[in-house]
N, CA and C of each residue as an Amber inpcrd file, in Angstrom:
protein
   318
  -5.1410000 -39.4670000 -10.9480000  -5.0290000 -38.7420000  -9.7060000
  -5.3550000 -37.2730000  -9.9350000  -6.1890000 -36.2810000  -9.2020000
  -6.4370000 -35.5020000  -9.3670000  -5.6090000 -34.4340000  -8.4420000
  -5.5830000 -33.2850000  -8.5700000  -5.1690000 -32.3620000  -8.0870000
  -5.5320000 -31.8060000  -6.9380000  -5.5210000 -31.5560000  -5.6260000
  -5.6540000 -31.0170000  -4.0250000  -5.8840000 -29.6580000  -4.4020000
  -7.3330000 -28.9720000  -4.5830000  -7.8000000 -27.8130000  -4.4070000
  -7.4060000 -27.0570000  -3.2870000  -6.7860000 -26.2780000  -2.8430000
  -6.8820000 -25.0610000  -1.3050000  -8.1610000 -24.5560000  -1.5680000
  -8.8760000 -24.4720000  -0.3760000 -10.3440000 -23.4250000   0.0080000
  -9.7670000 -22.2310000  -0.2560000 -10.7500000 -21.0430000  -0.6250000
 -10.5200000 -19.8710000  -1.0240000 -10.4450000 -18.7600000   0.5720000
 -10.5350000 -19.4550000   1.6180000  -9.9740000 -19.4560000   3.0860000
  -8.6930000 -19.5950000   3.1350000  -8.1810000 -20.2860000   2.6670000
  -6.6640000 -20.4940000   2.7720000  -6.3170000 -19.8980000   2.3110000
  -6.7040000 -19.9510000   0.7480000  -5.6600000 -18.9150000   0.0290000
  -5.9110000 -17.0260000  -0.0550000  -6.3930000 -16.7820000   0.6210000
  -7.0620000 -15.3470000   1.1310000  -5.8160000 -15.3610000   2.6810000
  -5.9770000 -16.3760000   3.2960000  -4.6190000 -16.5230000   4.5270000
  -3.5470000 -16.3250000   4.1170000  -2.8100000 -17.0650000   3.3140000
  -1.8120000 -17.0170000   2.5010000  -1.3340000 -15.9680000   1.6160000
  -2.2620000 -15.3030000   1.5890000  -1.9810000 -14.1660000   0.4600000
  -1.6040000 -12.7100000   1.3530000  -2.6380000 -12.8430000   2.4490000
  -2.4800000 -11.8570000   2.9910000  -1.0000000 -11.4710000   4.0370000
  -0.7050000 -13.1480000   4.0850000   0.4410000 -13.3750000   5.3510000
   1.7720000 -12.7420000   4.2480000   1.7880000 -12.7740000   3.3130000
   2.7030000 -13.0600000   1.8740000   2.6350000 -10.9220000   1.6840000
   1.7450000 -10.3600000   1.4500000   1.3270000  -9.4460000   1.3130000
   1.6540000  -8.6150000   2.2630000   1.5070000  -8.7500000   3.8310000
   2.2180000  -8.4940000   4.8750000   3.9340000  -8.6630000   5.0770000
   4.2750000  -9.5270000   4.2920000   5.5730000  -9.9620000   4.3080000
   6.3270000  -8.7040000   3.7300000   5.7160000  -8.5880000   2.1630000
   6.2210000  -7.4720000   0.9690000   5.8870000  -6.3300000   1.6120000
   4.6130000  -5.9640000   2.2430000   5.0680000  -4.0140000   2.5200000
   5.6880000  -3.9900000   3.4130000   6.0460000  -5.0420000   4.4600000
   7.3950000  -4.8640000   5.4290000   8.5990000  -4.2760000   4.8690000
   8.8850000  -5.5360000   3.6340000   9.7100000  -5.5380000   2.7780000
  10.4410000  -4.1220000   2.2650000   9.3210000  -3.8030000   1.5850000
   9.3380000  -2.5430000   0.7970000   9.6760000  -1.5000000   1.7170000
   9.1660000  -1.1850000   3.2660000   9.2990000  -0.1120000   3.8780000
  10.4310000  -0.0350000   4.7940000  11.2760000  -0.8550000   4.5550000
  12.6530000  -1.4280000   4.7310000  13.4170000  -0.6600000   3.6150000
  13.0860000  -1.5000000   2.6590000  13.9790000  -1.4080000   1.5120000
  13.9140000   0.4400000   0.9440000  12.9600000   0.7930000   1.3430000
  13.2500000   2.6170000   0.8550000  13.5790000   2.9170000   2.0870000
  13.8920000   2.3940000   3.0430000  14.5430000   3.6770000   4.2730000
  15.9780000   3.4420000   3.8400000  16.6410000   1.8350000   3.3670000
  17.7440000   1.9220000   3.0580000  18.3570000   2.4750000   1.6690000
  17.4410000   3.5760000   1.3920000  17.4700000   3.7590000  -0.4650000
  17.5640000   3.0130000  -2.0000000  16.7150000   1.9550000  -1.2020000
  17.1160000   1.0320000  -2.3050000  15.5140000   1.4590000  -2.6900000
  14.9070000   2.6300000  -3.8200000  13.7630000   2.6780000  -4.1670000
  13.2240000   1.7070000  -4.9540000  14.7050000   1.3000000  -6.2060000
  14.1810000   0.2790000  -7.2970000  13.1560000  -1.0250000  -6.6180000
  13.7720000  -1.6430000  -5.8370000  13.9480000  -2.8330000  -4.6860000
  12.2310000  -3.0190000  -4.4040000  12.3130000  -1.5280000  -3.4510000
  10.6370000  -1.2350000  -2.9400000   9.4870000  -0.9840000  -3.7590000
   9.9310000  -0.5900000  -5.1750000   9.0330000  -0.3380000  -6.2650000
   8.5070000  -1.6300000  -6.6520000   9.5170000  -2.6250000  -7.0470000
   9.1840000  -4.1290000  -7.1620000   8.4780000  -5.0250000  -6.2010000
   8.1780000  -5.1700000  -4.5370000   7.8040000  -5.7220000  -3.6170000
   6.2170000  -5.1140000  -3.6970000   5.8820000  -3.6720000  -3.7060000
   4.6010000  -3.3440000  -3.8280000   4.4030000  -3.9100000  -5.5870000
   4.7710000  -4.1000000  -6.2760000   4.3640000  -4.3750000  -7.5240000
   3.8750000  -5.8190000  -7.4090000   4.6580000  -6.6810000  -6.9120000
   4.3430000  -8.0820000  -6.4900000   2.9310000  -8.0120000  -5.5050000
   3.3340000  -7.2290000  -4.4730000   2.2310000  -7.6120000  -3.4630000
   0.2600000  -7.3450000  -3.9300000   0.7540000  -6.0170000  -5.0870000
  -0.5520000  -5.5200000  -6.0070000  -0.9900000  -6.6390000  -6.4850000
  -0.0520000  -7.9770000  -7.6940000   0.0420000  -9.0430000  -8.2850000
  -0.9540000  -9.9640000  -7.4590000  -0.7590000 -10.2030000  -6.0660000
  -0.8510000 -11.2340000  -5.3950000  -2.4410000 -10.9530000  -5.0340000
  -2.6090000  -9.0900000  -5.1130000  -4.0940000  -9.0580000  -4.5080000
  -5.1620000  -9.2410000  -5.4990000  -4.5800000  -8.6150000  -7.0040000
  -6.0070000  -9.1210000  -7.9550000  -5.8180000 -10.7520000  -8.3960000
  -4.5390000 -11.3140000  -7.9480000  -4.9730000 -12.7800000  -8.1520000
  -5.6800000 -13.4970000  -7.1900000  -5.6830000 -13.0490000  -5.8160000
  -6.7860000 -13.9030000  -4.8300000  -7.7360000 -12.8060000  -4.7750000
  -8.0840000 -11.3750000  -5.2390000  -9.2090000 -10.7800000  -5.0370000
  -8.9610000 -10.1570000  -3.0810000  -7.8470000 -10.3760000  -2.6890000
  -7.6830000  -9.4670000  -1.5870000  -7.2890000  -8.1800000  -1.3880000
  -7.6750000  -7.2640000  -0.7090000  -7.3240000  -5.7610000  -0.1590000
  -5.6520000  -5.5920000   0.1390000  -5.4060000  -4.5190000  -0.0660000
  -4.6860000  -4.3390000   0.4580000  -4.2190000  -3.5290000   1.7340000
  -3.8270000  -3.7690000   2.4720000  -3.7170000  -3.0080000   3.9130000
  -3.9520000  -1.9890000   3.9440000  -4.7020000  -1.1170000   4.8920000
  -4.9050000  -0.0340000   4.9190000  -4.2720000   0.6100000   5.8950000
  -2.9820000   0.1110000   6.3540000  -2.1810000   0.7530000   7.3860000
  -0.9370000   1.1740000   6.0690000  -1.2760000   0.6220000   5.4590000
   0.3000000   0.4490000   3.8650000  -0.1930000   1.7910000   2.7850000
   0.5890000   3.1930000   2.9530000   0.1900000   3.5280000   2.1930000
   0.9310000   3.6700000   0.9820000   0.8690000   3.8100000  -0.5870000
   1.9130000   3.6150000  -1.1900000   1.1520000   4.9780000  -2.4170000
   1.9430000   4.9490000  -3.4410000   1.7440000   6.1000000  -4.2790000
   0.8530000   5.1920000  -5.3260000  -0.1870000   5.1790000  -5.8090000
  -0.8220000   4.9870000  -6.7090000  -0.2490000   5.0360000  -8.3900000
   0.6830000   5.9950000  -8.5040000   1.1130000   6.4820000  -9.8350000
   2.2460000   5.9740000 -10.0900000   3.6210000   5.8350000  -9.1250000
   5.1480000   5.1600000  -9.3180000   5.1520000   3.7970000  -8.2000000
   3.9990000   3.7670000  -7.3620000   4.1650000   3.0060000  -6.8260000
   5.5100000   2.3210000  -5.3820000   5.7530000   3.5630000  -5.0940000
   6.8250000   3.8710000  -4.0290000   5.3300000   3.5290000  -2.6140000
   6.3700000   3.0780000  -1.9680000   5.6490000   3.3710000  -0.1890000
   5.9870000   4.1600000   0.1260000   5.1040000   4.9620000   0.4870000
   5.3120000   6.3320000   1.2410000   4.9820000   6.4950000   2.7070000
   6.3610000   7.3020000   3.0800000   6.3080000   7.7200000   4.4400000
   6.7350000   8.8690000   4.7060000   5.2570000   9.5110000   5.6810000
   5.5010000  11.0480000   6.2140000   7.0310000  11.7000000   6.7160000
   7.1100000  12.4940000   5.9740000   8.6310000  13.3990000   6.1740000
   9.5200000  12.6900000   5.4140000   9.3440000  11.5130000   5.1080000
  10.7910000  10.6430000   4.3840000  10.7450000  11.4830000   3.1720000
   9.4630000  10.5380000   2.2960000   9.4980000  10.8240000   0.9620000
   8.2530000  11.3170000   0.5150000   6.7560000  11.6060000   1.6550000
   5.8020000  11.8420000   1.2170000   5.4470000  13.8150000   2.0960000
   4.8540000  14.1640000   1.7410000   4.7220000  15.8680000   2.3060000
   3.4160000  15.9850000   2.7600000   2.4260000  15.9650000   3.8770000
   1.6030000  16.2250000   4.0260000   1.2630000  17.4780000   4.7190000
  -0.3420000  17.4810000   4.2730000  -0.1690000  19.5650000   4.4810000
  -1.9780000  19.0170000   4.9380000  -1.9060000  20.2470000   5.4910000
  -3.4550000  20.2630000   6.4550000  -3.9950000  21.7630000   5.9960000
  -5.3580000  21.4040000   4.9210000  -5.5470000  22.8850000   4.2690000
  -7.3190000  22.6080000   4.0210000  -7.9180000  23.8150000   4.9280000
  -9.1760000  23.7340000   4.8770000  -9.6640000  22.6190000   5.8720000
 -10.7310000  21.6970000   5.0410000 -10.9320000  20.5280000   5.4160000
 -10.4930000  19.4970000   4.7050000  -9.4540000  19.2180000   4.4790000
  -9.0100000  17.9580000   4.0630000  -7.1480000  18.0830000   4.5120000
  -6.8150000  16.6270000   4.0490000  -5.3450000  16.3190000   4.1190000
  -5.1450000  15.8760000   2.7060000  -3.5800000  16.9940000   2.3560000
  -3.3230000  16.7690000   0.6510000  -2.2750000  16.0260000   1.3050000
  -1.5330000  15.1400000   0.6120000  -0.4020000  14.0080000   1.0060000
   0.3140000  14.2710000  -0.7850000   1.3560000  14.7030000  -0.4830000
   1.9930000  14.8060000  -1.6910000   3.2720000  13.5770000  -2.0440000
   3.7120000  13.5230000  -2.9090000   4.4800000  12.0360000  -3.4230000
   5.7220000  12.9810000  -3.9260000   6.8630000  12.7800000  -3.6680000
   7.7240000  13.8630000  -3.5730000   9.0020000  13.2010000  -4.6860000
   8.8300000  11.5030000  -5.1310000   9.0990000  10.8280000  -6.1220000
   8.5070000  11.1460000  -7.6090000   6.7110000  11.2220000  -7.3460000
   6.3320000  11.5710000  -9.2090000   5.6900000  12.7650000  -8.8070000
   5.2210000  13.3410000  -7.4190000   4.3180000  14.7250000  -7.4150000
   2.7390000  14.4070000  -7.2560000   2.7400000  13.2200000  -7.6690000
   1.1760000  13.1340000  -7.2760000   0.8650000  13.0980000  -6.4910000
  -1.0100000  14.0220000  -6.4220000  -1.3540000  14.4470000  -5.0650000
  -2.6770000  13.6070000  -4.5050000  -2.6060000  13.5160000  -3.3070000
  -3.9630000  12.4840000  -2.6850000  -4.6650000  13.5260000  -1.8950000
  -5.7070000  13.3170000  -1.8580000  -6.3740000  14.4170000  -1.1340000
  -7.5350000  13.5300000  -0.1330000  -7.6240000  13.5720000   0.8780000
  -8.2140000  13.0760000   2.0650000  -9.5170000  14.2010000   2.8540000
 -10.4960000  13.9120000   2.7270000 -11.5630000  15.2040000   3.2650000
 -11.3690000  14.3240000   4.9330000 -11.5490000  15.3860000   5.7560000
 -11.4010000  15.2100000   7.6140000 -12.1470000  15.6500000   7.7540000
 -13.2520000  15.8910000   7.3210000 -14.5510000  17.0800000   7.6370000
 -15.7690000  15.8190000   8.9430000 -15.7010000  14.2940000   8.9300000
 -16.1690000  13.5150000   9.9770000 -15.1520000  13.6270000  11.3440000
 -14.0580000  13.9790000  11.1400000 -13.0800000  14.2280000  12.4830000
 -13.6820000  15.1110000  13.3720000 -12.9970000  16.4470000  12.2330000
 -13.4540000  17.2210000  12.9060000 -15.2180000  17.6220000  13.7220000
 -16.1160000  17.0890000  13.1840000 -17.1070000  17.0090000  13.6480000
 -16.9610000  16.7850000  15.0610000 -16.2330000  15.5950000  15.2840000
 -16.4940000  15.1520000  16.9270000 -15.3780000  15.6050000  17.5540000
């Protein structure tokens, strides 16, 4: 008897529904200060994307370096300087820098 393959359709569904589940998770779990908690759910949900090769949300933003979800005024600092947006991480300090220079155009 052989083994029931899932299409790489499904499991791209599944991953993402699962993936959606965890940055809920996580952006829960740091409003109630549980950082350890939220550090682990984005660590999983990272897990889940280079094993099916899926994205991760681009509404989810999280710190690249400690891996916290970050949210404006909570735990992340954003500043509007020149043309760009610096987004600071107020957990390890690392800085993201965003150019707005197509915004402002229109």
């Amino acid at each position: 008897m052989s083994k029931r393959r899932l299409s790489n359709q499904k499991i791209a569904r599944i991953a993402e529904e699962r993936i959606g589940i965890l940055t809920e998770l996580s952006k829960n779990a740091i409003r109630s200060g549980k950082k350890d908690r939220a550090i682990r759910y984005v660590d999983i949900a990272l897990r889940i994307c280079r094993k099916t090769k899926v994205k991760m949300p681009k509404d989810f933003p999280f710190c690249k370096e400690c891996l916290v979800p970050l949210i404006p005024g909570y735990n992340e600092r954003v500043r509007v300087c020149r043309e760009r947006v610096i987004c600071t991480c107020d957990n390890c300090g690392s800085i993201k820098r965003i150019p707005y220079i197509r915004e402002k155009r229109t």
